[in-house]
Amino acid sequence: MLYAIMAEDSPGSLDKRLVSRPAHLQRLQILQDQGRLVMAGPHPAIDAESPGDAGFTGSLIVAEFGSLDDARSWANADPYHAAGVYARVVVKPFKQVFPQ
């Protein structure tokens, strides 16, 4: 089943995000290589693809996991979570309707 991992960044966490980004991306690459990643990316803090020093307000990941507990465990082990980038993480089942 698909799950949406919705994370909100801690204020002022851009430096922590940049430092832990390679490890974060490596985990996402594994999901992609396994064919389980639907999409992933950050929410820019301003209306720009590259927000510069404004940074980001959070992230969204939609991926396949065996259960809600598996998705939560994966999210809790994220390098951004460990580094204090994320202030809050919500994991919910997700039903993809489009694209088919």
PDB file of N, CA and C in Angstrom:
ATOM      1  N   MET A   1       0.844  -1.176   0.000  1.00  0.00           N
ATOM      2  CA  MET A   1       0.000   0.000   0.000  1.00  0.00           C
ATOM      3  C   MET A   1       0.892   1.243   0.000  1.00  0.00           C
ATOM      4  N   LEU A   2       0.333   2.316  -0.544  1.00  0.00           N
ATOM      5  CA  LEU A   2       1.063   3.585  -0.547  1.00  0.00           C
ATOM      6  C   LEU A   2       0.811   4.350   0.746  1.00  0.00           C
ATOM      7  N   TYR A   3       1.830   5.114   1.135  1.00  0.00           N
ATOM      8  CA  TYR A   3       1.751   5.964   2.326  1.00  0.00           C
ATOM      9  C   TYR A   3       2.350   7.323   1.996  1.00  0.00           C
ATOM     10  N   ALA A   4       1.724   8.369   2.538  1.00  0.00           N
ATOM     11  CA  ALA A   4       2.243   9.726   2.408  1.00  0.00           C
ATOM     12  C   ALA A   4       2.960  10.082   3.697  1.00  0.00           C
ATOM     13  N   ILE A   5       4.201  10.496   3.568  1.00  0.00           N
ATOM     14  CA  ILE A   5       4.998  10.968   4.698  1.00  0.00           C
ATOM     15  C   ILE A   5       5.107  12.474   4.526  1.00  0.00           C
ATOM     16  N   MET A   6       4.462  13.195   5.436  1.00  0.00           N
ATOM     17  CA  MET A   6       4.396  14.652   5.359  1.00  0.00           C
ATOM     18  C   MET A   6       5.150  15.223   6.552  1.00  0.00           C
ATOM     19  N   ALA A   7       6.220  15.938   6.266  1.00  0.00           N
ATOM     20  CA  ALA A   7       7.074  16.462   7.328  1.00  0.00           C
ATOM     21  C   ALA A   7       7.105  17.981   7.304  1.00  0.00           C
ATOM     22  N   GLU A   8       7.125  18.566   8.486  1.00  0.00           N
ATOM     23  CA  GLU A   8       7.284  20.017   8.638  1.00  0.00           C
ATOM     24  C   GLU A   8       8.664  20.281   9.224  1.00  0.00           C
ATOM     25  N   ASP A   9       9.371  21.230   8.626  1.00  0.00           N
ATOM     26  CA  ASP A   9      10.715  21.556   9.100  1.00  0.00           C
ATOM     27  C   ASP A   9      10.680  22.391  10.379  1.00  0.00           C
ATOM     28  N   SER A  10      11.695  22.214  11.184  1.00  0.00           N
ATOM     29  CA  SER A  10      11.921  23.076  12.343  1.00  0.00           C
ATOM     30  C   SER A  10      12.375  24.439  11.830  1.00  0.00           C
ATOM     31  N   PRO A  11      11.992  25.508  12.493  1.00  0.00           N
ATOM     32  CA  PRO A  11      12.466  26.835  12.077  1.00  0.00           C
ATOM     33  C   PRO A  11      14.001  26.889  12.089  1.00  0.00           C
ATOM     34  N   GLY A  12      14.565  27.521  11.078  1.00  0.00           N
ATOM     35  CA  GLY A  12      16.020  27.710  11.040  1.00  0.00           C
ATOM     36  C   GLY A  12      16.816  26.445  10.826  1.00  0.00           C
ATOM     37  N   SER A  13      16.235  25.442  10.189  1.00  0.00           N
ATOM     38  CA  SER A  13      16.923  24.156  10.047  1.00  0.00           C
ATOM     39  C   SER A  13      17.602  23.955   8.692  1.00  0.00           C
ATOM     40  N   LEU A  14      17.726  25.014   7.891  1.00  0.00           N
ATOM     41  CA  LEU A  14      18.296  24.864   6.551  1.00  0.00           C
ATOM     42  C   LEU A  14      19.705  24.281   6.586  1.00  0.00           C
ATOM     43  N   ASP A  15      20.558  24.754   7.498  1.00  0.00           N
ATOM     44  CA  ASP A  15      21.926  24.218   7.564  1.00  0.00           C
ATOM     45  C   ASP A  15      21.923  22.726   7.892  1.00  0.00           C
ATOM     46  N   LYS A  16      21.066  22.314   8.811  1.00  0.00           N
ATOM     47  CA  LYS A  16      20.956  20.888   9.154  1.00  0.00           C
ATOM     48  C   LYS A  16      20.460  20.092   7.954  1.00  0.00           C
ATOM     49  N   ARG A  17      19.538  20.664   7.220  1.00  0.00           N
ATOM     50  CA  ARG A  17      19.000  20.008   6.021  1.00  0.00           C
ATOM     51  C   ARG A  17      20.111  19.796   4.995  1.00  0.00           C
ATOM     52  N   LEU A  18      20.907  20.816   4.760  1.00  0.00           N
ATOM     53  CA  LEU A  18      21.971  20.723   3.755  1.00  0.00           C
ATOM     54  C   LEU A  18      23.019  19.685   4.133  1.00  0.00           C
ATOM     55  N   VAL A  19      23.362  19.619   5.412  1.00  0.00           N
ATOM     56  CA  VAL A  19      24.375  18.657   5.876  1.00  0.00           C
ATOM     57  C   VAL A  19      23.876  17.221   5.748  1.00  0.00           C
ATOM     58  N   SER A  20      22.626  16.979   6.078  1.00  0.00           N
ATOM     59  CA  SER A  20      22.100  15.610   6.089  1.00  0.00           C
ATOM     60  C   SER A  20      21.451  15.200   4.765  1.00  0.00           C
ATOM     61  N   ARG A  21      21.417  16.103   3.791  1.00  0.00           N
ATOM     62  CA  ARG A  21      20.754  15.830   2.512  1.00  0.00           C
ATOM     63  C   ARG A  21      21.318  14.616   1.770  1.00  0.00           C
ATOM     64  N   PRO A  22      22.636  14.434   1.655  1.00  0.00           N
ATOM     65  CA  PRO A  22      23.135  13.258   0.922  1.00  0.00           C
ATOM     66  C   PRO A  22      22.622  11.930   1.497  1.00  0.00           C
ATOM     67  N   ALA A  23      22.606  11.795   2.798  1.00  0.00           N
ATOM     68  CA  ALA A  23      22.116  10.555   3.419  1.00  0.00           C
ATOM     69  C   ALA A  23      20.609  10.397   3.201  1.00  0.00           C
ATOM     70  N   HIS A  24      19.882  11.501   3.268  1.00  0.00           N
ATOM     71  CA  HIS A  24      18.437  11.489   3.021  1.00  0.00           C
ATOM     72  C   HIS A  24      18.155  11.026   1.589  1.00  0.00           C
ATOM     73  N   LEU A  25      18.870  11.594   0.626  1.00  0.00           N
ATOM     74  CA  LEU A  25      18.677  11.230  -0.774  1.00  0.00           C
ATOM     75  C   LEU A  25      19.076   9.781  -1.053  1.00  0.00           C
ATOM     76  N   GLN A  26      20.082   9.305  -0.361  1.00  0.00           N
ATOM     77  CA  GLN A  26      20.515   7.917  -0.530  1.00  0.00           C
ATOM     78  C   GLN A  26      19.390   6.947  -0.153  1.00  0.00           C
ATOM     79  N   ARG A  27      18.685   7.236   0.929  1.00  0.00           N
ATOM     80  CA  ARG A  27      17.562   6.378   1.343  1.00  0.00           C
ATOM     81  C   ARG A  27      16.431   6.437   0.317  1.00  0.00           C
ATOM     82  N   LEU A  28      16.172   7.627  -0.221  1.00  0.00           N
ATOM     83  CA  LEU A  28      15.139   7.746  -1.246  1.00  0.00           C
ATOM     84  C   LEU A  28      15.538   6.991  -2.512  1.00  0.00           C
ATOM     85  N   GLN A  29      16.815   7.019  -2.852  1.00  0.00           N
ATOM     86  CA  GLN A  29      17.303   6.298  -4.026  1.00  0.00           C
ATOM     87  C   GLN A  29      17.071   4.800  -3.876  1.00  0.00           C
ATOM     88  N   ILE A  30      17.242   4.288  -2.679  1.00  0.00           N
ATOM     89  CA  ILE A  30      16.980   2.863  -2.431  1.00  0.00           C
ATOM     90  C   ILE A  30      15.511   2.539  -2.702  1.00  0.00           C
ATOM     91  N   LEU A  31      14.602   3.381  -2.189  1.00  0.00           N
ATOM     92  CA  LEU A  31      13.177   3.167  -2.469  1.00  0.00           C
ATOM     93  C   LEU A  31      12.910   3.209  -3.970  1.00  0.00           C
ATOM     94  N   GLN A  32      13.535   4.154  -4.652  1.00  0.00           N
ATOM     95  CA  GLN A  32      13.343   4.265  -6.095  1.00  0.00           C
ATOM     96  C   GLN A  32      13.872   3.029  -6.810  1.00  0.00           C
ATOM     97  N   ASP A  33      15.063   2.576  -6.427  1.00  0.00           N
ATOM     98  CA  ASP A  33      15.659   1.388  -7.047  1.00  0.00           C
ATOM     99  C   ASP A  33      14.785   0.154  -6.828  1.00  0.00           C
ATOM    100  N   GLN A  34      14.054   0.117  -5.724  1.00  0.00           N
ATOM    101  CA  GLN A  34      13.157  -1.004  -5.418  1.00  0.00           C
ATOM    102  C   GLN A  34      11.793  -0.849  -6.092  1.00  0.00           C
ATOM    103  N   GLY A  35      11.586   0.266  -6.792  1.00  0.00           N
ATOM    104  CA  GLY A  35      10.319   0.501  -7.462  1.00  0.00           C
ATOM    105  C   GLY A  35       9.188   0.883  -6.520  1.00  0.00           C
ATOM    106  N   ARG A  36       9.524   1.396  -5.332  1.00  0.00           N
ATOM    107  CA  ARG A  36       8.518   1.708  -4.310  1.00  0.00           C
ATOM    108  C   ARG A  36       8.250   3.197  -4.161  1.00  0.00           C
ATOM    109  N   LEU A  37       9.061   4.054  -4.775  1.00  0.00           N
ATOM    110  CA  LEU A  37       8.913   5.496  -4.616  1.00  0.00           C
ATOM    111  C   LEU A  37       8.013   6.060  -5.707  1.00  0.00           C
ATOM    112  N   VAL A  38       6.950   6.750  -5.301  1.00  0.00           N
ATOM    113  CA  VAL A  38       6.052   7.410  -6.249  1.00  0.00           C
ATOM    114  C   VAL A  38       6.532   8.829  -6.506  1.00  0.00           C
ATOM    115  N   MET A  39       6.839   9.555  -5.428  1.00  0.00           N
ATOM    116  CA  MET A  39       7.373  10.915  -5.547  1.00  0.00           C
ATOM    117  C   MET A  39       7.954  11.350  -4.214  1.00  0.00           C
ATOM    118  N   ALA A  40       8.844  12.337  -4.300  1.00  0.00           N
ATOM    119  CA  ALA A  40       9.439  12.895  -3.083  1.00  0.00           C
ATOM    120  C   ALA A  40      10.005  14.270  -3.408  1.00  0.00           C
ATOM    121  N   GLY A  41       9.908  15.163  -2.444  1.00  0.00           N
ATOM    122  CA  GLY A  41      10.489  16.480  -2.636  1.00  0.00           C
ATOM    123  C   GLY A  41      10.153  17.420  -1.501  1.00  0.00           C
ATOM    124  N   PRO A  42      10.861  18.552  -1.462  1.00  0.00           N
ATOM    125  CA  PRO A  42      10.654  19.533  -0.404  1.00  0.00           C
ATOM    126  C   PRO A  42       9.621  20.588  -0.780  1.00  0.00           C
ATOM    127  N   HIS A  43       9.155  21.304   0.226  1.00  0.00           N
ATOM    128  CA  HIS A  43       8.263  22.447   0.047  1.00  0.00           C
ATOM    129  C   HIS A  43       9.099  23.719   0.223  1.00  0.00           C
ATOM    130  N   PRO A  44       9.398  24.443  -0.862  1.00  0.00           N
ATOM    131  CA  PRO A  44      10.141  25.693  -0.718  1.00  0.00           C
ATOM    132  C   PRO A  44       9.379  26.689   0.164  1.00  0.00           C
ATOM    133  N   ALA A  45      10.118  27.454   0.937  1.00  0.00           N
ATOM    134  CA  ALA A  45       9.510  28.429   1.851  1.00  0.00           C
ATOM    135  C   ALA A  45       8.943  29.634   1.112  1.00  0.00           C
ATOM    136  N   ILE A  46       9.400  29.841  -0.125  1.00  0.00           N
ATOM    137  CA  ILE A  46       8.880  30.934  -0.949  1.00  0.00           C
ATOM    138  C   ILE A  46       8.472  30.361  -2.294  1.00  0.00           C
ATOM    139  N   ASP A  47       7.785  31.139  -3.070  1.00  0.00           N
ATOM    140  CA  ASP A  47       7.287  30.696  -4.371  1.00  0.00           C
ATOM    141  C   ASP A  47       8.420  30.722  -5.403  1.00  0.00           C
ATOM    142  N   ALA A  48       9.352  29.780  -5.233  1.00  0.00           N
ATOM    143  CA  ALA A  48      10.498  29.671  -6.131  1.00  0.00           C
ATOM    144  C   ALA A  48      11.025  28.247  -6.075  1.00  0.00           C
ATOM    145  N   GLU A  49      11.464  27.743  -7.207  1.00  0.00           N
ATOM    146  CA  GLU A  49      11.989  26.385  -7.236  1.00  0.00           C
ATOM    147  C   GLU A  49      13.270  26.261  -6.413  1.00  0.00           C
ATOM    148  N   SER A  50      14.099  27.298  -6.453  1.00  0.00           N
ATOM    149  CA  SER A  50      15.327  27.341  -5.652  1.00  0.00           C
ATOM    150  C   SER A  50      15.202  28.502  -4.665  1.00  0.00           C
ATOM    151  N   PRO A  51      14.771  28.227  -3.435  1.00  0.00           N
ATOM    152  CA  PRO A  51      14.465  29.315  -2.506  1.00  0.00           C
ATOM    153  C   PRO A  51      15.665  29.954  -1.823  1.00  0.00           C
ATOM    154  N   GLY A  52      16.871  29.471  -2.097  1.00  0.00           N
ATOM    155  CA  GLY A  52      18.061  30.068  -1.491  1.00  0.00           C
ATOM    156  C   GLY A  52      17.999  30.049   0.018  1.00  0.00           C
ATOM    157  N   ASP A  53      18.351  31.165   0.642  1.00  0.00           N
ATOM    158  CA  ASP A  53      18.406  31.248   2.101  1.00  0.00           C
ATOM    159  C   ASP A  53      17.038  31.145   2.769  1.00  0.00           C
ATOM    160  N   ALA A  54      15.956  31.309   2.003  1.00  0.00           N
ATOM    161  CA  ALA A  54      14.613  31.157   2.585  1.00  0.00           C
ATOM    162  C   ALA A  54      14.376  29.715   3.009  1.00  0.00           C
ATOM    163  N   GLY A  55      15.034  28.783   2.333  1.00  0.00           N
ATOM    164  CA  GLY A  55      14.966  27.379   2.726  1.00  0.00           C
ATOM    165  C   GLY A  55      13.648  26.708   2.392  1.00  0.00           C
ATOM    166  N   PHE A  56      13.289  25.771   3.227  1.00  0.00           N
ATOM    167  CA  PHE A  56      12.142  24.916   2.989  1.00  0.00           C
ATOM    168  C   PHE A  56      11.283  24.827   4.246  1.00  0.00           C
ATOM    169  N   THR A  57      10.033  24.462   4.043  1.00  0.00           N
ATOM    170  CA  THR A  57       9.115  24.337   5.181  1.00  0.00           C
ATOM    171  C   THR A  57       8.789  22.889   5.511  1.00  0.00           C
ATOM    172  N   GLY A  58       9.248  21.969   4.689  1.00  0.00           N
ATOM    173  CA  GLY A  58       8.964  20.561   4.931  1.00  0.00           C
ATOM    174  C   GLY A  58       9.194  19.733   3.693  1.00  0.00           C
ATOM    175  N   SER A  59       8.701  18.493   3.753  1.00  0.00           N
ATOM    176  CA  SER A  59       8.892  17.548   2.655  1.00  0.00           C
ATOM    177  C   SER A  59       7.661  16.666   2.513  1.00  0.00           C
ATOM    178  N   LEU A  60       7.515  16.092   1.316  1.00  0.00           N
ATOM    179  CA  LEU A  60       6.472  15.116   1.046  1.00  0.00           C
ATOM    180  C   LEU A  60       7.104  13.919   0.361  1.00  0.00           C
ATOM    181  N   ILE A  61       6.817  12.738   0.868  1.00  0.00           N
ATOM    182  CA  ILE A  61       7.264  11.487   0.256  1.00  0.00           C
ATOM    183  C   ILE A  61       6.039  10.600   0.131  1.00  0.00           C
ATOM    184  N   VAL A  62       5.837  10.034  -1.045  1.00  0.00           N
ATOM    185  CA  VAL A  62       4.788   9.035  -1.251  1.00  0.00           C
ATOM    186  C   VAL A  62       5.489   7.776  -1.742  1.00  0.00           C
ATOM    187  N   ALA A  63       5.339   6.697  -0.977  1.00  0.00           N
ATOM    188  CA  ALA A  63       6.039   5.461  -1.300  1.00  0.00           C
ATOM    189  C   ALA A  63       5.245   4.261  -0.808  1.00  0.00           C
ATOM    190  N   GLU A  64       5.626   3.111  -1.326  1.00  0.00           N
ATOM    191  CA  GLU A  64       4.972   1.860  -0.946  1.00  0.00           C
ATOM    192  C   GLU A  64       5.701   1.218   0.236  1.00  0.00           C
ATOM    193  N   PHE A  65       4.924   0.813   1.216  1.00  0.00           N
ATOM    194  CA  PHE A  65       5.442   0.102   2.385  1.00  0.00           C
ATOM    195  C   PHE A  65       4.490  -1.048   2.700  1.00  0.00           C
ATOM    196  N   GLY A  66       4.965  -2.018   3.460  1.00  0.00           N
ATOM    197  CA  GLY A  66       4.153  -3.176   3.809  1.00  0.00           C
ATOM    198  C   GLY A  66       3.026  -2.876   4.770  1.00  0.00           C
ATOM    199  N   SER A  67       3.207  -1.834   5.570  1.00  0.00           N
ATOM    200  CA  SER A  67       2.193  -1.473   6.569  1.00  0.00           C
ATOM    201  C   SER A  67       2.427  -0.044   7.030  1.00  0.00           C
ATOM    202  N   LEU A  68       1.448   0.491   7.738  1.00  0.00           N
ATOM    203  CA  LEU A  68       1.591   1.820   8.320  1.00  0.00           C
ATOM    204  C   LEU A  68       2.753   1.852   9.300  1.00  0.00           C
ATOM    205  N   ASP A  69       2.908   0.802  10.084  1.00  0.00           N
ATOM    206  CA  ASP A  69       4.038   0.740  11.027  1.00  0.00           C
ATOM    207  C   ASP A  69       5.374   0.752  10.293  1.00  0.00           C
ATOM    208  N   ASP A  70       5.452   0.041   9.164  1.00  0.00           N
ATOM    209  CA  ASP A  70       6.693   0.041   8.374  1.00  0.00           C
ATOM    210  C   ASP A  70       6.996   1.444   7.848  1.00  0.00           C
ATOM    211  N   ALA A  71       5.965   2.138   7.369  1.00  0.00           N
ATOM    212  CA  ALA A  71       6.153   3.492   6.857  1.00  0.00           C
ATOM    213  C   ALA A  71       6.599   4.437   7.962  1.00  0.00           C
ATOM    214  N   ARG A  72       5.993   4.315   9.129  1.00  0.00           N
ATOM    215  CA  ARG A  72       6.382   5.162  10.264  1.00  0.00           C
ATOM    216  C   ARG A  72       7.811   4.872  10.706  1.00  0.00           C
ATOM    217  N   SER A  73       8.182   3.603  10.749  1.00  0.00           N
ATOM    218  CA  SER A  73       9.551   3.235  11.137  1.00  0.00           C
ATOM    219  C   SER A  73      10.559   3.804  10.148  1.00  0.00           C
ATOM    220  N   TRP A  74      10.243   3.702   8.856  1.00  0.00           N
ATOM    221  CA  TRP A  74      11.132   4.246   7.835  1.00  0.00           C
ATOM    222  C   TRP A  74      11.273   5.759   8.011  1.00  0.00           C
ATOM    223  N   ALA A  75      10.150   6.445   8.223  1.00  0.00           N
ATOM    224  CA  ALA A  75      10.175   7.902   8.392  1.00  0.00           C
ATOM    225  C   ALA A  75      10.959   8.305   9.636  1.00  0.00           C
ATOM    226  N   ASN A  76      10.791   7.560  10.714  1.00  0.00           N
ATOM    227  CA  ASN A  76      11.491   7.885  11.961  1.00  0.00           C
ATOM    228  C   ASN A  76      12.995   7.671  11.863  1.00  0.00           C
ATOM    229  N   ALA A  77      13.432   6.853  10.905  1.00  0.00           N
ATOM    230  CA  ALA A  77      14.867   6.593  10.729  1.00  0.00           C
ATOM    231  C   ALA A  77      15.503   7.531   9.699  1.00  0.00           C
ATOM    232  N   ASP A  78      14.729   8.481   9.177  1.00  0.00           N
ATOM    233  CA  ASP A  78      15.248   9.397   8.170  1.00  0.00           C
ATOM    234  C   ASP A  78      16.343  10.287   8.754  1.00  0.00           C
ATOM    235  N   PRO A  79      17.428  10.515   8.023  1.00  0.00           N
ATOM    236  CA  PRO A  79      18.495  11.397   8.502  1.00  0.00           C
ATOM    237  C   PRO A  79      18.009  12.810   8.837  1.00  0.00           C
ATOM    238  N   TYR A  80      17.018  13.317   8.122  1.00  0.00           N
ATOM    239  CA  TYR A  80      16.476  14.631   8.459  1.00  0.00           C
ATOM    240  C   TYR A  80      15.828  14.610   9.834  1.00  0.00           C
ATOM    241  N   HIS A  81      15.156  13.542  10.151  1.00  0.00           N
ATOM    242  CA  HIS A  81      14.531  13.407  11.471  1.00  0.00           C
ATOM    243  C   HIS A  81      15.618  13.365  12.558  1.00  0.00           C
ATOM    244  N   ALA A  82      16.636  12.553  12.326  1.00  0.00           N
ATOM    245  CA  ALA A  82      17.718  12.408  13.308  1.00  0.00           C
ATOM    246  C   ALA A  82      18.496  13.708  13.493  1.00  0.00           C
ATOM    247  N   ALA A  83      18.623  14.503  12.428  1.00  0.00           N
ATOM    248  CA  ALA A  83      19.398  15.751  12.491  1.00  0.00           C
ATOM    249  C   ALA A  83      18.607  16.916  13.075  1.00  0.00           C
ATOM    250  N   GLY A  84      17.309  16.717  13.307  1.00  0.00           N
ATOM    251  CA  GLY A  84      16.495  17.799  13.839  1.00  0.00           C
ATOM    252  C   GLY A  84      15.935  18.729  12.779  1.00  0.00           C
ATOM    253  N   VAL A  85      15.984  18.309  11.515  1.00  0.00           N
ATOM    254  CA  VAL A  85      15.395  19.113  10.439  1.00  0.00           C
ATOM    255  C   VAL A  85      13.881  19.125  10.598  1.00  0.00           C
ATOM    256  N   TYR A  86      13.322  17.966  10.851  1.00  0.00           N
ATOM    257  CA  TYR A  86      11.872  17.840  10.960  1.00  0.00           C
ATOM    258  C   TYR A  86      11.389  18.127  12.375  1.00  0.00           C
ATOM    259  N   ALA A  87      10.407  19.005  12.494  1.00  0.00           N
ATOM    260  CA  ALA A  87       9.761  19.281  13.770  1.00  0.00           C
ATOM    261  C   ALA A  87       8.595  18.331  13.988  1.00  0.00           C
ATOM    262  N   ARG A  88       7.969  17.916  12.878  1.00  0.00           N
ATOM    263  CA  ARG A  88       6.773  17.083  12.974  1.00  0.00           C
ATOM    264  C   ARG A  88       6.680  16.225  11.716  1.00  0.00           C
ATOM    265  N   VAL A  89       6.324  14.963  11.890  1.00  0.00           N
ATOM    266  CA  VAL A  89       6.150  14.049  10.765  1.00  0.00           C
ATOM    267  C   VAL A  89       4.811  13.331  10.932  1.00  0.00           C
ATOM    268  N   VAL A  90       3.997  13.357   9.879  1.00  0.00           N
ATOM    269  CA  VAL A  90       2.721  12.653   9.863  1.00  0.00           C
ATOM    270  C   VAL A  90       2.782  11.626   8.736  1.00  0.00           C
ATOM    271  N   VAL A  91       2.380  10.403   9.041  1.00  0.00           N
ATOM    272  CA  VAL A  91       2.365   9.335   8.047  1.00  0.00           C
ATOM    273  C   VAL A  91       0.924   8.829   7.931  1.00  0.00           C
ATOM    274  N   LYS A  92       0.407   8.814   6.697  1.00  0.00           N
ATOM    275  CA  LYS A  92      -0.969   8.385   6.462  1.00  0.00           C
ATOM    276  C   LYS A  92      -1.034   7.460   5.251  1.00  0.00           C
ATOM    277  N   PRO A  93      -1.980   6.517   5.274  1.00  0.00           N
ATOM    278  CA  PRO A  93      -2.216   5.743   4.055  1.00  0.00           C
ATOM    279  C   PRO A  93      -2.612   6.697   2.929  1.00  0.00           C
ATOM    280  N   PHE A  94      -2.238   6.333   1.706  1.00  0.00           N
ATOM    281  CA  PHE A  94      -2.495   7.187   0.548  1.00  0.00           C
ATOM    282  C   PHE A  94      -3.047   6.335  -0.584  1.00  0.00           C
ATOM    283  N   LYS A  95      -4.142   6.773  -1.185  1.00  0.00           N
ATOM    284  CA  LYS A  95      -4.717   6.083  -2.334  1.00  0.00           C
ATOM    285  C   LYS A  95      -4.502   6.938  -3.570  1.00  0.00           C
ATOM    286  N   GLN A  96      -3.650   6.467  -4.452  1.00  0.00           N
ATOM    287  CA  GLN A  96      -3.382   7.206  -5.684  1.00  0.00           C
ATOM    288  C   GLN A  96      -4.524   6.979  -6.659  1.00  0.00           C
ATOM    289  N   VAL A  97      -5.094   8.065  -7.150  1.00  0.00           N
ATOM    290  CA  VAL A  97      -6.166   8.014  -8.130  1.00  0.00           C
ATOM    291  C   VAL A  97      -5.639   8.448  -9.500  1.00  0.00           C
ATOM    292  N   PHE A  98      -4.876   9.511  -9.535  1.00  0.00           N
ATOM    293  CA  PHE A  98      -4.258  10.008 -10.770  1.00  0.00           C
ATOM    294  C   PHE A  98      -2.799  10.283 -10.537  1.00  0.00           C
ATOM    295  N   PRO A  99      -1.922  10.114 -11.507  1.00  0.00           N
ATOM    296  CA  PRO A  99      -2.217   9.456 -12.771  1.00  0.00           C
ATOM    297  C   PRO A  99      -2.417   7.960 -12.570  1.00  0.00           C
ATOM    298  N   GLN A 100      -3.133   7.377 -13.496  1.00  0.00           N
ATOM    299  CA  GLN A 100      -3.421   5.936 -13.399  1.00  0.00           C
ATOM    300  C   GLN A 100      -2.303   5.133 -13.981  1.00  0.00           C
TER     301      GLN A 100
END
